[in-house]
Short mmCIF file of C-alpha atoms in Angstrom, two decimals:
data_model
loop_
_atom_site.label_atom_id
_atom_site.label_comp_id
_atom_site.label_asym_id
_atom_site.label_seq_id
_atom_site.Cartn_x
_atom_site.Cartn_y
_atom_site.Cartn_z
CA MET A 141 17.64 20.18 15.10
CA ASP A 142 14.08 19.94 16.16
CA SER A 143 13.43 17.84 19.44
CA ALA A 144 9.62 17.56 18.58
CA CYS A 145 10.21 16.66 15.26
CA MET A 146 8.12 13.27 14.11
CA ASN A 147 10.55 12.53 11.29
CA SER A 148 14.18 13.33 10.06
CA LEU A 149 14.00 14.95 6.48
CA ILE A 150 16.88 15.46 3.85
CA SER A 151 16.11 17.51 0.68
CA ASN A 152 16.57 15.85 -2.59
CA GLN A 153 19.65 17.60 -3.59
CA ALA A 154 21.72 16.83 -0.58
CA PHE A 155 20.65 13.28 -1.00
CA GLU A 156 21.66 13.09 -4.63
CA ARG A 157 25.13 15.03 -3.52
CA LEU A 158 25.69 12.43 -1.21
CA GLY A 159 25.35 9.48 -3.53
CA LEU A 160 22.92 7.50 -1.34
CA GLU A 161 20.52 4.80 -1.88
CA ARG A 162 16.62 5.37 -2.17
CA ARG A 163 13.96 3.19 -0.67
CA ASN A 164 10.36 3.32 -1.51
CA ALA A 165 8.51 5.59 0.77
CA ASN A 166 5.35 8.07 -0.42
CA ILE A 167 4.10 9.79 2.36
CA LEU A 168 2.50 12.95 2.85
CA VAL A 169 4.71 15.43 5.41
CA ASN A 170 2.88 18.68 6.70
CA GLY A 171 4.39 21.78 8.48
CA ILE A 172 7.39 21.81 6.02
CA THR A 173 8.24 23.90 2.66
CA ASP A 174 5.42 26.14 1.78
CA GLY A 175 2.71 25.21 4.51
CA ASN A 176 1.04 22.63 2.09
CA PRO A 177 1.64 18.90 2.65
CA SER A 178 4.46 17.58 0.44
CA LYS A 179 4.78 14.18 -0.91
CA THR A 180 8.22 12.42 -0.19
CA THR A 181 10.26 11.07 -2.96
CA GLY A 182 11.98 7.90 -0.80
CA ALA A 183 13.68 7.31 2.20
CA VAL A 184 17.24 6.77 2.94
CA THR A 185 19.37 5.54 5.86
CA LEU A 186 22.43 7.71 6.32
CA GLN A 187 25.10 8.62 8.88
CA ILE A 188 25.74 11.98 10.70
CA SER A 189 28.87 12.55 12.48
CA SER A 190 30.48 15.43 14.54
CA ARG A 191 32.75 17.92 13.08
CA PHE A 192 35.02 17.47 16.31
CA ASP A 193 34.80 13.81 17.16
CA ASP A 194 34.58 11.19 14.46
CA ARG A 195 33.56 8.72 17.14
CA VAL A 196 30.29 10.02 17.61
CA VAL A 197 28.05 8.76 14.86
CA ILE A 198 24.10 8.71 14.73
CA VAL A 199 22.45 6.59 12.09
CA VAL A 200 19.47 8.30 10.76
CA GLU A 201 16.32 7.06 8.98
CA ALA A 202 15.25 9.98 6.90
CA LEU A 203 12.59 10.94 4.73
CA ILE A 204 13.35 12.54 1.17
CA LEU A 205 11.81 15.69 0.21
CA LYS A 206 12.35 17.93 -3.43
CA LYS A 207 13.03 20.96 -0.91
CA LEU A 208 12.97 21.11 2.86
CA VAL A 209 12.75 25.20 3.32
CA PRO A 210 14.29 28.33 1.67
CA ASP A 211 17.86 28.97 2.19
CA GLN A 212 18.50 30.25 5.94
CA PRO A 213 19.19 32.98 6.83
CA SER A 214 17.56 34.76 3.74
CA GLN A 215 20.35 37.47 4.28
CA PRO A 216 23.85 38.01 6.23
CA PHE A 217 23.87 39.78 9.49
CA GLU A 218 26.41 40.83 12.27
CA VAL A 219 26.32 39.55 15.75
CA ASP A 220 27.94 40.13 19.12
CA ALA A 221 28.66 36.81 19.96
CA GLY A 222 30.01 37.46 23.32
CA ALA A 223 30.48 34.40 25.35
CA LEU A 224 30.15 32.05 22.20
CA ALA A 225 33.20 33.66 20.68
CA GLU A 226 35.51 30.67 21.30
CA ALA A 227 32.63 28.14 21.41
CA PRO A 228 33.02 24.97 19.07
CA LEU A 229 30.06 25.90 17.12
CA ALA A 230 28.57 22.92 14.89
CA ASP A 231 27.59 25.62 12.23
CA PRO A 232 30.29 28.15 12.52
CA SER A 233 28.58 30.13 9.72
CA TYR A 234 25.23 30.42 11.00
CA ASN A 235 24.84 34.02 10.24
CA LYS A 236 25.75 34.19 6.67
CA CYS A 237 23.55 33.69 3.88
CA GLU A 238 24.27 30.13 2.73
CA PRO A 239 22.01 26.97 1.86
CA GLY A 240 21.15 25.37 5.31
CA LYS A 241 22.08 27.79 7.56
CA LEU A 242 20.20 28.84 10.70
CA TYR A 243 18.67 32.12 12.18
CA ASP A 244 20.82 33.04 15.15
CA GLY A 245 20.17 35.39 18.28
CA ARG A 246 19.86 39.12 18.92
CA GLY A 247 22.33 40.70 21.15
CA VAL A 248 24.06 37.43 22.70
CA PRO A 249 22.48 34.48 20.86
CA ILE A 250 20.95 31.27 22.77
CA ALA A 251 23.05 27.92 22.54
CA GLN A 252 22.35 24.61 23.32
CA ASN A 253 25.51 22.25 23.42
CA SER A 254 25.19 19.01 21.37
CA VAL A 255 27.28 15.96 20.19
CA PHE A 256 28.02 17.89 17.27
CA GLY A 257 28.91 21.34 19.11
CA TYR A 258 26.91 24.13 20.19
CA LEU A 259 23.87 24.77 18.34
CA VAL A 260 22.72 28.64 18.01
CA GLY A 261 19.12 29.75 18.19
CA GLY A 262 17.15 32.59 18.85
CA HIS A 263 16.39 36.30 17.20
CA PHE A 264 18.13 38.97 15.61
CA ASN A 265 17.39 42.50 14.97
CA THR A 266 14.63 42.72 12.32
CA SER A 267 15.26 46.44 11.28
CA HIS A 268 18.14 44.90 9.23
CA ALA A 269 15.93 42.59 7.45
CA ALA A 270 15.54 43.37 3.91
CA GLU A 271 12.08 44.64 3.06
CA GLY A 272 9.63 42.35 1.93
CA HIS A 273 11.45 39.18 3.88
CA ALA A 274 9.84 37.64 6.98
CA VAL A 275 11.71 35.37 9.45
CA LEU A 276 9.61 32.28 10.49
CA SER A 277 10.08 29.47 12.42
CA LEU A 278 8.96 25.89 11.05
CA THR A 279 5.67 24.41 13.13
CA THR A 280 4.05 21.05 12.31
CA SER A 281 0.43 20.63 12.97
CA LEU A 282 0.04 16.96 12.14
CA ASN A 283 -3.24 15.04 12.47
CA LEU A 284 -1.83 11.74 12.28
CA ASP A 285 -4.90 9.86 11.40
CA GLN A 286 -5.91 12.39 8.94
CA THR A 287 -2.42 11.99 7.08
CA LEU A 288 -2.47 8.18 7.35
CA ARG A 289 -6.29 8.67 5.67
CA LYS A 290 -4.73 10.86 2.84
CA PHE A 291 -2.01 8.21 2.37
CA TRP A 292 -3.82 5.57 1.76
CA GLU A 293 -6.32 7.49 -0.19
CA GLY A 294 -3.73 8.77 -2.42
CA ASP A 295 -2.02 7.28 -5.44
CA THR A 296 0.02 4.35 -4.24
CA TYR A 297 -1.48 0.90 -3.19
CA LEU A 298 1.62 -1.14 -2.30
CA PRO A 299 2.99 1.09 0.14
CA PHE A 300 6.31 -0.10 1.79
CA ASP A 301 7.14 0.66 5.33
CA CYS A 302 10.39 2.63 5.04
CA THR A 303 11.79 1.72 8.40
CA LYS A 304 12.34 -1.73 7.33
CA PRO A 305 15.32 -3.13 5.46
CA GLU A 306 14.84 -3.87 1.69
CA LEU A 307 13.83 -6.81 0.01
CA GLY A 308 16.56 -9.55 -0.98
CA GLU A 309 16.97 -12.14 -3.87
CA SER A 310 13.82 -14.16 -3.63
CA ALA A 311 13.61 -16.19 -6.82
CA THR A 312 15.68 -18.86 -5.48
CA ALA A 313 13.42 -19.91 -2.43
CA ALA A 314 10.40 -19.46 -5.13
CA ILE A 315 12.05 -22.02 -7.46
CA ARG A 316 13.09 -24.32 -4.53
CA ARG A 317 9.34 -24.63 -3.38
CA PHE A 318 7.89 -24.88 -6.79
CA LYS A 319 10.29 -28.02 -7.54
CA ALA A 320 9.31 -29.68 -4.29
CA MET A 321 5.57 -28.76 -5.49
CA GLU A 322 6.19 -30.74 -8.73
CA ARG A 323 7.62 -33.60 -6.69
CA LYS A 324 4.28 -33.84 -5.35
CA PHE A 325 2.42 -33.92 -8.74
CA SER A 326 4.63 -36.90 -9.50
CA ILE A 327 3.04 -38.93 -6.96
CA ASP A 328 -0.37 -37.36 -7.38
CA PRO A 329 -1.62 -36.54 -10.79
CA GLU A 330 -5.05 -35.57 -9.40
CA LEU A 331 -3.50 -32.82 -7.77
CA GLN A 332 -1.40 -31.73 -10.66
CA HIS A 333 -4.39 -31.34 -12.77
CA HIS A 334 -5.96 -29.06 -10.64
CA TYR A 335 -3.12 -27.02 -9.97
CA GLN A 336 -2.79 -26.75 -13.78
CA GLN A 337 -6.38 -25.66 -14.19
CA PHE A 338 -6.07 -22.99 -11.39
CA MET A 339 -2.81 -21.69 -12.99
CA THR A 340 -4.66 -21.86 -16.69
CA GLU A 341 -7.62 -20.08 -15.37
CA TYR A 342 -5.39 -17.39 -13.63
CA LEU A 343 -3.75 -16.78 -17.16
CA THR A 344 -6.85 -16.83 -19.34
CA LEU A 345 -8.68 -14.34 -17.00
CA GLY A 346 -5.66 -11.92 -17.27
CA HIS A 347 -5.17 -12.14 -13.64
CA MET A 348 -1.44 -12.64 -14.37
CA GLU A 349 0.72 -12.61 -17.28
CA LYS A 350 4.01 -14.05 -18.71
CA VAL A 351 7.23 -11.70 -18.07
CA PRO A 352 9.09 -10.82 -21.22
CA PRO A 353 12.76 -11.76 -20.81
CA SER A 354 13.73 -8.35 -21.47
CA GLU A 355 11.95 -7.49 -18.10
CA ASP A 356 13.03 -10.47 -16.01
CA ALA A 357 16.12 -8.72 -14.46
CA VAL A 358 14.58 -6.34 -12.17
CA ALA A 359 16.60 -5.69 -8.97
CA PRO A 360 16.05 -7.97 -5.97
CA GLU A 361 14.92 -5.03 -3.92
CA LYS A 362 12.39 -3.80 -6.46
CA SER A 363 10.76 -7.20 -7.03
CA PHE A 364 9.54 -10.18 -5.09
CA TYR A 365 8.87 -13.79 -6.06
CA LEU A 366 6.10 -15.49 -4.29
CA PRO A 367 6.39 -19.31 -3.67
CA HIS A 368 2.89 -21.07 -3.86
CA TYR A 369 1.40 -24.03 -2.73
CA ALA A 370 -2.07 -25.98 -3.10
CA VAL A 371 -4.83 -25.83 -0.34
CA TRP A 372 -7.45 -28.21 -0.80
CA LYS A 373 -11.27 -27.22 -0.16
CA VAL A 374 -13.04 -30.71 0.04
CA ASP A 375 -16.47 -29.21 0.88
CA SER A 376 -16.40 -26.46 -2.04
CA LYS A 377 -19.22 -26.61 -4.72
CA THR A 378 -17.12 -24.89 -7.15
CA THR A 379 -13.30 -24.72 -6.95
CA LYS A 380 -11.85 -27.93 -4.87
CA LEU A 381 -8.43 -26.50 -5.07
CA ARG A 382 -6.85 -22.96 -4.38
CA VAL A 383 -3.37 -22.00 -5.02
CA VAL A 384 -1.85 -19.72 -2.20
CA PHE A 385 0.79 -17.36 -2.80
CA ASP A 386 2.93 -17.08 0.12
CA ALA A 387 4.06 -13.17 0.54
CA SER A 388 5.12 -14.26 4.02
CA SER A 389 8.47 -16.17 2.64
CA LYS A 390 11.52 -14.54 3.55
CA SER A 391 14.01 -13.11 1.25
CA GLY A 392 17.70 -13.14 1.17
CA SER A 393 17.85 -10.13 3.39
CA GLY A 394 15.72 -11.75 6.00
CA VAL A 395 12.51 -9.76 5.48
CA SER A 396 9.26 -10.84 3.32
CA LEU A 397 6.94 -8.85 0.97
CA ASN A 398 4.65 -8.65 4.09
CA ASP A 399 7.29 -7.77 6.44
CA CYS A 400 8.11 -4.67 4.34
CA LEU A 401 4.16 -3.70 3.30
CA LEU A 402 1.90 -1.48 5.54
CA VAL A 403 -1.40 -3.21 6.35
CA GLY A 404 -3.55 -0.30 5.89
CA PRO A 405 -6.46 0.83 8.06
CA ASN A 406 -9.46 -1.74 8.98
CA VAL A 407 -12.29 -0.17 6.71
CA ASN A 408 -14.36 -3.06 7.14
CA GLU A 409 -17.93 -2.75 8.79
CA SER A 410 -17.80 -5.09 11.84
CA LEU A 411 -19.46 -8.54 11.47
CA PHE A 412 -21.85 -8.02 14.35
CA ASN A 413 -23.00 -4.87 12.79
CA VAL A 414 -23.49 -6.24 9.30
CA PHE A 415 -25.20 -9.20 10.60
CA LEU A 416 -27.29 -7.27 13.06
CA ARG A 417 -28.52 -4.76 10.32
CA TRP A 418 -29.31 -8.03 8.11
CA HIS A 419 -31.75 -9.36 10.85
CA THR A 420 -33.82 -6.06 10.63
CA TYR A 421 -34.99 -6.88 7.24
CA LYS A 422 -38.18 -8.64 6.38
CA ILE A 423 -36.78 -9.76 3.00
CA ALA A 424 -33.28 -10.80 3.45
CA PHE A 425 -30.85 -12.02 0.86
CA ILE A 426 -27.27 -12.92 0.92
CA ALA A 427 -24.67 -13.33 -2.20
CA ASP A 428 -21.07 -13.99 -2.50
CA ILE A 429 -18.38 -11.77 -4.64
CA VAL A 430 -17.01 -14.18 -7.35
CA LYS A 431 -12.98 -13.98 -6.77
CA MET A 432 -13.43 -10.42 -5.39
CA TYR A 433 -9.75 -10.05 -4.88
CA ARG A 434 -8.72 -10.97 -8.32
CA GLN A 435 -11.12 -8.27 -9.65
CA ILE A 436 -8.85 -5.48 -8.69
CA LEU A 437 -5.98 -4.52 -11.06
CA VAL A 438 -2.59 -3.27 -9.20
CA ALA A 439 -0.76 -0.53 -10.66
CA ARG A 440 1.49 -2.08 -13.36
CA GLU A 441 4.61 -0.83 -11.57
CA ASP A 442 3.56 -2.64 -8.59
CA ALA A 443 3.31 -6.03 -9.97
CA ASP A 444 7.00 -6.59 -10.09
CA TYR A 445 6.40 -7.26 -6.48
CA LEU A 446 4.07 -10.04 -7.26
CA GLN A 447 6.06 -12.55 -9.51
CA ILE A 448 5.86 -16.43 -9.62
CA VAL A 449 7.66 -19.09 -11.53
CA TRP A 450 5.37 -21.70 -13.03
CA ARG A 451 5.55 -24.53 -15.83
CA ASN A 452 3.11 -27.29 -16.86
CA SER A 453 5.42 -29.87 -17.04
CA PRO A 454 8.95 -30.50 -15.46
CA ASP A 455 10.21 -31.22 -19.24
CA GLN A 456 9.51 -27.48 -19.77
CA PRO A 457 11.63 -24.51 -18.88
CA LEU A 458 10.73 -22.48 -15.95
CA GLU A 459 8.74 -19.31 -16.92
CA HIS A 460 8.09 -16.11 -14.86
CA TYR A 461 4.96 -14.67 -14.73
CA ARG A 462 3.54 -11.60 -12.58
CA LEU A 463 0.10 -11.38 -10.88
CA LEU A 464 -1.94 -8.38 -11.94
CA THR A 465 -4.42 -8.47 -9.44
CA VAL A 466 -4.60 -7.88 -5.60
CA THR A 467 -3.27 -11.05 -4.19
CA TYR A 468 -5.21 -12.35 -0.99
CA SER A 469 -2.11 -13.26 1.00
CA THR A 470 -0.50 -9.83 0.86
CA ALA A 471 -0.88 -7.80 4.18
CA SER A 472 -2.61 -4.87 2.44
CA ALA A 473 -4.99 -7.07 0.56
CA ALA A 474 -8.08 -6.62 2.78
CA TYR A 475 -7.90 -3.04 2.85
CA GLN A 476 -7.33 -2.74 -1.18
CA ALA A 477 -10.62 -4.84 -1.66
CA MET A 478 -12.78 -2.69 0.64
CA ALA A 479 -11.32 0.54 -0.67
CA ALA A 480 -12.08 -0.68 -4.29
CA LEU A 481 -15.71 -1.59 -3.11
CA ARG A 482 -15.96 1.72 -1.43
CA ARG A 483 -14.56 3.57 -4.38
CA VAL A 484 -17.44 2.06 -6.42
CA ALA A 485 -19.80 3.20 -3.98
CA GLU A 486 -18.78 6.60 -4.10
CA ASP A 487 -18.84 6.71 -8.03
CA ASN A 488 -22.20 5.60 -8.09
CA LYS A 489 -23.67 7.87 -5.10
CA GLU A 490 -25.47 10.15 -7.05
CA GLU A 491 -27.27 7.83 -9.49
CA HIS A 492 -27.71 4.97 -6.72
CA PRO A 493 -27.51 6.60 -3.72
CA LEU A 494 -29.12 3.82 -1.70
CA VAL A 495 -26.71 1.31 -3.06
CA ALA A 496 -24.00 3.77 -2.38
CA GLU A 497 -24.90 3.53 1.20
CA ARG A 498 -25.38 -0.13 1.44
CA ILE A 499 -22.28 -1.45 -0.42
CA PRO A 500 -20.23 -0.48 2.69
CA ARG A 501 -22.39 -1.25 5.19
CA ASN A 502 -23.93 -4.46 4.10
CA ILE A 503 -20.39 -6.26 2.76
CA TYR A 504 -18.06 -8.11 5.19
CA VAL A 505 -15.09 -9.04 2.92
CA ASP A 506 -16.68 -10.81 0.08
CA HIS A 507 -20.20 -11.59 1.15
CA LEU A 508 -23.24 -9.46 0.73
CA PHE A 509 -25.79 -9.43 3.52
CA SER A 510 -28.82 -6.97 2.36
CA GLY A 511 -32.50 -6.93 2.23
CA ALA A 512 -35.52 -4.56 2.43
CA ASP A 513 -39.22 -4.45 4.02
CA SER A 514 -40.87 -5.58 0.83
CA ILE A 515 -40.42 -7.60 -1.82
CA ASP A 516 -40.47 -5.08 -4.72
CA ASP A 517 -38.17 -2.89 -2.79
CA ALA A 518 -35.93 -6.01 -2.28
CA LYS A 519 -35.91 -6.91 -6.06
CA LEU A 520 -34.93 -3.17 -6.92
CA LEU A 521 -32.10 -3.04 -4.60
CA ARG A 522 -31.03 -6.49 -5.70
CA ASN A 523 -31.17 -5.45 -9.35
CA GLU A 524 -29.22 -2.05 -8.59
CA ILE A 525 -26.68 -3.60 -6.25
CA THR A 526 -26.10 -6.22 -9.05
CA HIS A 527 -25.57 -3.77 -11.87
CA VAL A 528 -23.28 -1.25 -9.63
CA LEU A 529 -21.07 -4.31 -8.49
CA GLU A 530 -20.92 -5.64 -12.26
CA SER A 531 -20.17 -2.59 -13.67
CA ALA A 532 -16.88 -2.75 -11.69
CA GLY A 533 -16.12 -6.28 -12.59
CA PHE A 534 -17.76 -7.67 -9.11
CA VAL A 535 -20.06 -10.15 -9.80
CA LEU A 536 -22.60 -12.06 -7.12
CA ARG A 537 -23.16 -15.47 -7.15
CA LYS A 538 -24.60 -17.94 -4.55
CA TRP A 539 -27.87 -16.11 -4.18
CA SER A 540 -29.76 -17.14 -0.94
CA SER A 541 -33.24 -15.28 0.47
CA ASN A 542 -36.18 -15.97 2.56
CA GLU A 543 -38.28 -14.87 -0.55
CA PRO A 544 -38.04 -17.40 -3.30
CA GLN A 545 -39.11 -14.50 -5.73
CA LEU A 546 -35.70 -12.78 -5.22
CA LEU A 547 -33.85 -15.98 -6.52
CA GLU A 548 -34.96 -15.38 -9.89
CA CYS A 549 -32.06 -13.54 -10.71
CA GLY A 550 -31.27 -14.66 -14.31
CA ALA A 551 -28.04 -15.88 -15.81
CA ILE A 552 -25.13 -15.00 -13.44
CA GLN A 553 -21.34 -14.46 -15.07
CA ASP A 554 -19.38 -17.12 -13.35
CA GLU A 555 -15.84 -15.80 -14.51
CA PRO A 556 -15.31 -12.37 -15.03
CA SER A 557 -12.05 -10.77 -16.01
CA ALA A 558 -10.46 -8.33 -13.63
CA LYS A 559 -12.26 -4.83 -14.40
CA SER A 560 -11.97 -2.64 -11.48
CA THR A 561 -8.43 -0.78 -10.72
CA LEU A 562 -6.63 0.84 -8.03
CA ARG A 563 -6.31 3.95 -9.46
CA ARG A 564 -2.71 5.74 -9.66
#
């Protein structure tokens, strides 16, 4: 019972004994166990009631840790309970060496009344303590910004908000909306043609894969089906139609994938700073990253949350696919993309220190704004940036510059396959 605690915690052993349902939650917790940050193995909703009054029920959202603290107390001891001899104690065996028991007081213990009964705390005579044992109180020194940063820079890139309800069934809505798209195809053959081209390209480039029949029965709370629809880009010189995957569609439980995802910190350099810095270069150039989000592979275990249904013709059976790359409609996509770019910069900072500095400072979303003070320096920088980004699957195109010599970039690969990966 800790009034200053930021979260409720439950040991994995207690969680398993109670037979509760686990939700995704991979969070660093400090100030517990051996003092080192510990990563939770999930989250759970449970009810706690009083041993004296079953009308008192508290619903708790708890994080699951493999181990909370050593068994308390570390040894049994005698105490003169005094005024508490007849008090209804929440834990009547507080001074016995049993798992989960608390230390009590020296002399007459200090107690706090609660809905669960009196809670006993304080000190006991340390002369009775076994040699080599120490009696400690747990404290937490939590830097929220640092913890969140470690969380996002850790090994999970589709992190879920454990305070939200679990996802429900989502395939039905996705199928219904796809059949509505098919009705549009029947009256607009051009729309159908471009849509088919888009989806064929997605599959050919390895940005999605067909789900084998043996793997299409994932539990609803462990997967999500994204409805999809068309957006025309009439003024585009490349792709006229883009398929948008709807991560905000509500599942059967009333929440969407985006409702359940954590967004992540904004690690984009501000557009104002990028643009102002770009204007300081005598030789300036700009370029776009080709399909930037789709060059970043998500972890395979997260791909079940990015499933879709598709078929080329209504006379074919519906096929189930899963998207394998970062999907631009998901709440965490912007962070994931910039995190991947920053990782590319970090991986190349020894061999290409200038490029490693420029990538996070000269890129806004998928646009590169950079330059130098001489043609030679600008050419060198252009080539290095191109080389470093292409090594991770990020290809630059749509070059423009105030110096025509910089546009002699050679052949540009237009449709790269996904190469960058969000490392686990």
